[in-house]
């Protein structure tokens, strides 16, 4: 583990994988350059609707011009949605399937 401003970097033994534990909005390309691929597993459902555009702009700023973005999210129907445990702060936020925020311009 190495320190970074406002966080930590966890590096695999072979050095090929780095996980950055930090404030995402203060993360810049100076830490690891621009990315070929970003895999986003269900983060948008945890981000307030008003902040999803800010999040999308941040992700795009970290991608190379020909980079790829994989958004992995989930679809909850009312029939499948069960009440959340009391320790959860909020329900998941909606992610538009017609025009995801990442593609909005």
mmCIF file with all atom_site columns, C-alpha atoms in Angstrom:
data_model
loop_
_atom_site.group_PDB
_atom_site.id
_atom_site.type_symbol
_atom_site.label_atom_id
_atom_site.label_alt_id
_atom_site.label_comp_id
_atom_site.label_asym_id
_atom_site.label_entity_id
_atom_site.label_seq_id
_atom_site.pdbx_PDB_ins_code
_atom_site.Cartn_x
_atom_site.Cartn_y
_atom_site.Cartn_z
_atom_site.occupancy
_atom_site.B_iso_or_equiv
_atom_site.pdbx_formal_charge
_atom_site.auth_seq_id
_atom_site.auth_comp_id
_atom_site.auth_asym_id
_atom_site.auth_atom_id
_atom_site.pdbx_PDB_model_num
ATOM 1   C CA . UNK A 1 1   ? 0.000   0.000  0.000   1.00 0.00 ? 1   UNK A CA 1
ATOM 2   C CA . UNK A 1 2   ? 1.187   3.475  -0.784  1.00 0.00 ? 2   UNK A CA 1
ATOM 3   C CA . UNK A 1 3   ? -0.205  6.805  0.311   1.00 0.00 ? 3   UNK A CA 1
ATOM 4   C CA . UNK A 1 4   ? -1.716  9.332  -2.034  1.00 0.00 ? 4   UNK A CA 1
ATOM 5   C CA . UNK A 1 5   ? -3.399  12.644 -1.230  1.00 0.00 ? 5   UNK A CA 1
ATOM 6   C CA . UNK A 1 6   ? -6.817  11.842 0.243   1.00 0.00 ? 6   UNK A CA 1
ATOM 7   C CA . UNK A 1 7   ? -6.391  8.076  -0.080  1.00 0.00 ? 7   UNK A CA 1
ATOM 8   C CA . UNK A 1 8   ? -4.385  4.915  -0.577  1.00 0.00 ? 8   UNK A CA 1
ATOM 9   C CA . UNK A 1 9   ? -3.148  2.868  -3.550  1.00 0.00 ? 9   UNK A CA 1
ATOM 10  C CA . UNK A 1 10  ? -3.356  -0.921 -3.290  1.00 0.00 ? 10  UNK A CA 1
ATOM 11  C CA . UNK A 1 11  ? -1.063  -2.665 -5.806  1.00 0.00 ? 11  UNK A CA 1
ATOM 12  C CA . UNK A 1 12  ? -1.015  -6.352 -6.777  1.00 0.00 ? 12  UNK A CA 1
ATOM 13  C CA . UNK A 1 13  ? 2.207   -8.283 -6.149  1.00 0.00 ? 13  UNK A CA 1
ATOM 14  C CA . UNK A 1 14  ? 3.083   -8.235 -9.848  1.00 0.00 ? 14  UNK A CA 1
ATOM 15  C CA . UNK A 1 15  ? 2.285   -4.507 -10.110 1.00 0.00 ? 15  UNK A CA 1
ATOM 16  C CA . UNK A 1 16  ? -0.211  -4.982 -12.949 1.00 0.00 ? 16  UNK A CA 1
ATOM 17  C CA . UNK A 1 17  ? -3.299  -3.995 -10.976 1.00 0.00 ? 17  UNK A CA 1
ATOM 18  C CA . UNK A 1 18  ? -3.781  -0.901 -8.858  1.00 0.00 ? 18  UNK A CA 1
ATOM 19  C CA . UNK A 1 19  ? -6.858  -0.073 -6.823  1.00 0.00 ? 19  UNK A CA 1
ATOM 20  C CA . UNK A 1 20  ? -7.263  3.531  -5.765  1.00 0.00 ? 20  UNK A CA 1
ATOM 21  C CA . UNK A 1 21  ? -9.126  4.109  -2.524  1.00 0.00 ? 21  UNK A CA 1
ATOM 22  C CA . UNK A 1 22  ? -9.889  7.817  -2.539  1.00 0.00 ? 22  UNK A CA 1
ATOM 23  C CA . UNK A 1 23  ? -12.389 10.580 -3.200  1.00 0.00 ? 23  UNK A CA 1
ATOM 24  C CA . UNK A 1 24  ? -13.347 9.877  -6.807  1.00 0.00 ? 24  UNK A CA 1
ATOM 25  C CA . UNK A 1 25  ? -14.036 13.521 -7.617  1.00 0.00 ? 25  UNK A CA 1
ATOM 26  C CA . UNK A 1 26  ? -10.526 14.580 -6.573  1.00 0.00 ? 26  UNK A CA 1
ATOM 27  C CA . UNK A 1 27  ? -8.846  11.724 -8.502  1.00 0.00 ? 27  UNK A CA 1
ATOM 28  C CA . UNK A 1 28  ? -6.961  13.019 -11.571 1.00 0.00 ? 28  UNK A CA 1
ATOM 29  C CA . UNK A 1 29  ? -5.005  11.495 -14.424 1.00 0.00 ? 29  UNK A CA 1
ATOM 30  C CA . UNK A 1 30  ? -1.746  12.460 -12.677 1.00 0.00 ? 30  UNK A CA 1
ATOM 31  C CA . UNK A 1 31  ? -2.161  9.343  -10.483 1.00 0.00 ? 31  UNK A CA 1
ATOM 32  C CA . UNK A 1 32  ? -2.382  6.785  -13.289 1.00 0.00 ? 32  UNK A CA 1
ATOM 33  C CA . UNK A 1 33  ? -2.725  8.537  -16.633 1.00 0.00 ? 33  UNK A CA 1
ATOM 34  C CA . UNK A 1 34  ? -5.753  8.069  -18.866 1.00 0.00 ? 34  UNK A CA 1
ATOM 35  C CA . UNK A 1 35  ? -7.511  4.724  -19.113 1.00 0.00 ? 35  UNK A CA 1
ATOM 36  C CA . UNK A 1 36  ? -8.150  2.461  -22.095 1.00 0.00 ? 36  UNK A CA 1
ATOM 37  C CA . UNK A 1 37  ? -11.150 0.917  -20.330 1.00 0.00 ? 37  UNK A CA 1
ATOM 38  C CA . UNK A 1 38  ? -13.221 1.777  -17.276 1.00 0.00 ? 38  UNK A CA 1
ATOM 39  C CA . UNK A 1 39  ? -15.523 -0.880 -15.838 1.00 0.00 ? 39  UNK A CA 1
ATOM 40  C CA . UNK A 1 40  ? -18.205 0.660  -13.684 1.00 0.00 ? 40  UNK A CA 1
ATOM 41  C CA . UNK A 1 41  ? -20.095 -1.865 -11.599 1.00 0.00 ? 41  UNK A CA 1
ATOM 42  C CA . UNK A 1 42  ? -23.363 -0.339 -10.397 1.00 0.00 ? 42  UNK A CA 1
ATOM 43  C CA . UNK A 1 43  ? -22.024 3.000  -9.176  1.00 0.00 ? 43  UNK A CA 1
ATOM 44  C CA . UNK A 1 44  ? -24.720 5.095  -10.860 1.00 0.00 ? 44  UNK A CA 1
ATOM 45  C CA . UNK A 1 45  ? -27.468 3.554  -8.729  1.00 0.00 ? 45  UNK A CA 1
ATOM 46  C CA . UNK A 1 46  ? -25.608 4.822  -5.645  1.00 0.00 ? 46  UNK A CA 1
ATOM 47  C CA . UNK A 1 47  ? -25.197 8.370  -6.936  1.00 0.00 ? 47  UNK A CA 1
ATOM 48  C CA . UNK A 1 48  ? -27.878 10.998 -6.423  1.00 0.00 ? 48  UNK A CA 1
ATOM 49  C CA . UNK A 1 49  ? -29.630 11.813 -9.708  1.00 0.00 ? 49  UNK A CA 1
ATOM 50  C CA . UNK A 1 50  ? -28.474 15.433 -9.469  1.00 0.00 ? 50  UNK A CA 1
ATOM 51  C CA . UNK A 1 51  ? -24.824 14.261 -9.316  1.00 0.00 ? 51  UNK A CA 1
ATOM 52  C CA . UNK A 1 52  ? -24.884 11.669 -12.113 1.00 0.00 ? 52  UNK A CA 1
ATOM 53  C CA . UNK A 1 53  ? -23.838 14.163 -14.799 1.00 0.00 ? 53  UNK A CA 1
ATOM 54  C CA . UNK A 1 54  ? -20.906 15.352 -12.650 1.00 0.00 ? 54  UNK A CA 1
ATOM 55  C CA . UNK A 1 55  ? -19.912 11.699 -12.191 1.00 0.00 ? 55  UNK A CA 1
ATOM 56  C CA . UNK A 1 56  ? -20.164 11.029 -15.944 1.00 0.00 ? 56  UNK A CA 1
ATOM 57  C CA . UNK A 1 57  ? -17.998 14.043 -16.766 1.00 0.00 ? 57  UNK A CA 1
ATOM 58  C CA . UNK A 1 58  ? -15.357 12.802 -14.303 1.00 0.00 ? 58  UNK A CA 1
ATOM 59  C CA . UNK A 1 59  ? -15.306 9.311  -15.823 1.00 0.00 ? 59  UNK A CA 1
ATOM 60  C CA . UNK A 1 60  ? -15.031 10.715 -19.345 1.00 0.00 ? 60  UNK A CA 1
ATOM 61  C CA . UNK A 1 61  ? -12.135 12.960 -18.259 1.00 0.00 ? 61  UNK A CA 1
ATOM 62  C CA . UNK A 1 62  ? -10.204 9.844  -17.184 1.00 0.00 ? 62  UNK A CA 1
ATOM 63  C CA . UNK A 1 63  ? -10.683 7.944  -20.476 1.00 0.00 ? 63  UNK A CA 1
ATOM 64  C CA . UNK A 1 64  ? -8.331  8.043  -23.451 1.00 0.00 ? 64  UNK A CA 1
ATOM 65  C CA . UNK A 1 65  ? -10.002 9.527  -26.574 1.00 0.00 ? 65  UNK A CA 1
ATOM 66  C CA . UNK A 1 66  ? -10.596 6.024  -27.973 1.00 0.00 ? 66  UNK A CA 1
ATOM 67  C CA . UNK A 1 67  ? -11.302 4.519  -24.541 1.00 0.00 ? 67  UNK A CA 1
ATOM 68  C CA . UNK A 1 68  ? -14.228 2.268  -23.700 1.00 0.00 ? 68  UNK A CA 1
ATOM 69  C CA . UNK A 1 69  ? -16.670 2.496  -20.812 1.00 0.00 ? 69  UNK A CA 1
ATOM 70  C CA . UNK A 1 70  ? -18.590 -0.529 -19.566 1.00 0.00 ? 70  UNK A CA 1
ATOM 71  C CA . UNK A 1 71  ? -21.552 0.343  -17.364 1.00 0.00 ? 71  UNK A CA 1
ATOM 72  C CA . UNK A 1 72  ? -22.741 -2.677 -15.403 1.00 0.00 ? 72  UNK A CA 1
ATOM 73  C CA . UNK A 1 73  ? -25.985 -1.863 -13.609 1.00 0.00 ? 73  UNK A CA 1
ATOM 74  C CA . UNK A 1 74  ? -29.186 -3.682 -12.751 1.00 0.00 ? 74  UNK A CA 1
ATOM 75  C CA . UNK A 1 75  ? -32.907 -3.403 -13.361 1.00 0.00 ? 75  UNK A CA 1
ATOM 76  C CA . UNK A 1 76  ? -35.262 -3.537 -10.410 1.00 0.00 ? 76  UNK A CA 1
ATOM 77  C CA . UNK A 1 77  ? -38.903 -4.184 -11.041 1.00 0.00 ? 77  UNK A CA 1
ATOM 78  C CA . UNK A 1 78  ? -41.454 -3.490 -8.332  1.00 0.00 ? 78  UNK A CA 1
ATOM 79  C CA . UNK A 1 79  ? -42.322 -7.186 -8.228  1.00 0.00 ? 79  UNK A CA 1
ATOM 80  C CA . UNK A 1 80  ? -38.732 -8.090 -7.364  1.00 0.00 ? 80  UNK A CA 1
ATOM 81  C CA . UNK A 1 81  ? -37.899 -5.096 -5.190  1.00 0.00 ? 81  UNK A CA 1
ATOM 82  C CA . UNK A 1 82  ? -38.110 -5.949 -1.521  1.00 0.00 ? 82  UNK A CA 1
ATOM 83  C CA . UNK A 1 83  ? -37.917 -3.413 1.326   1.00 0.00 ? 83  UNK A CA 1
ATOM 84  C CA . UNK A 1 84  ? -34.323 -2.504 2.126   1.00 0.00 ? 84  UNK A CA 1
ATOM 85  C CA . UNK A 1 85  ? -32.814 -3.213 5.518   1.00 0.00 ? 85  UNK A CA 1
ATOM 86  C CA . UNK A 1 86  ? -33.098 -0.299 7.935   1.00 0.00 ? 86  UNK A CA 1
ATOM 87  C CA . UNK A 1 87  ? -29.315 0.307  7.824   1.00 0.00 ? 87  UNK A CA 1
ATOM 88  C CA . UNK A 1 88  ? -29.497 1.323  4.136   1.00 0.00 ? 88  UNK A CA 1
ATOM 89  C CA . UNK A 1 89  ? -29.510 5.095  3.710   1.00 0.00 ? 89  UNK A CA 1
ATOM 90  C CA . UNK A 1 90  ? -31.591 5.239  0.530   1.00 0.00 ? 90  UNK A CA 1
ATOM 91  C CA . UNK A 1 91  ? -33.096 3.241  -2.292  1.00 0.00 ? 91  UNK A CA 1
ATOM 92  C CA . UNK A 1 92  ? -31.039 2.766  -5.467  1.00 0.00 ? 92  UNK A CA 1
ATOM 93  C CA . UNK A 1 93  ? -31.326 5.677  -7.901  1.00 0.00 ? 93  UNK A CA 1
ATOM 94  C CA . UNK A 1 94  ? -32.785 5.160  -11.363 1.00 0.00 ? 94  UNK A CA 1
ATOM 95  C CA . UNK A 1 95  ? -30.477 4.796  -14.369 1.00 0.00 ? 95  UNK A CA 1
ATOM 96  C CA . UNK A 1 96  ? -32.149 5.585  -17.684 1.00 0.00 ? 96  UNK A CA 1
ATOM 97  C CA . UNK A 1 97  ? -32.066 2.735  -20.190 1.00 0.00 ? 97  UNK A CA 1
ATOM 98  C CA . UNK A 1 98  ? -33.228 5.001  -23.022 1.00 0.00 ? 98  UNK A CA 1
ATOM 99  C CA . UNK A 1 99  ? -30.375 7.512  -22.724 1.00 0.00 ? 99  UNK A CA 1
ATOM 100 C CA . UNK A 1 100 ? -27.793 6.713  -20.042 1.00 0.00 ? 100 UNK A CA 1
ATOM 101 C CA . UNK A 1 101 ? -26.233 9.787  -18.483 1.00 0.00 ? 101 UNK A CA 1
ATOM 102 C CA . UNK A 1 102 ? -22.818 8.729  -19.873 1.00 0.00 ? 102 UNK A CA 1
ATOM 103 C CA . UNK A 1 103 ? -24.091 9.216  -23.418 1.00 0.00 ? 103 UNK A CA 1
ATOM 104 C CA . UNK A 1 104 ? -25.884 12.490 -22.759 1.00 0.00 ? 104 UNK A CA 1
ATOM 105 C CA . UNK A 1 105 ? -24.414 15.597 -24.250 1.00 0.00 ? 105 UNK A CA 1
#
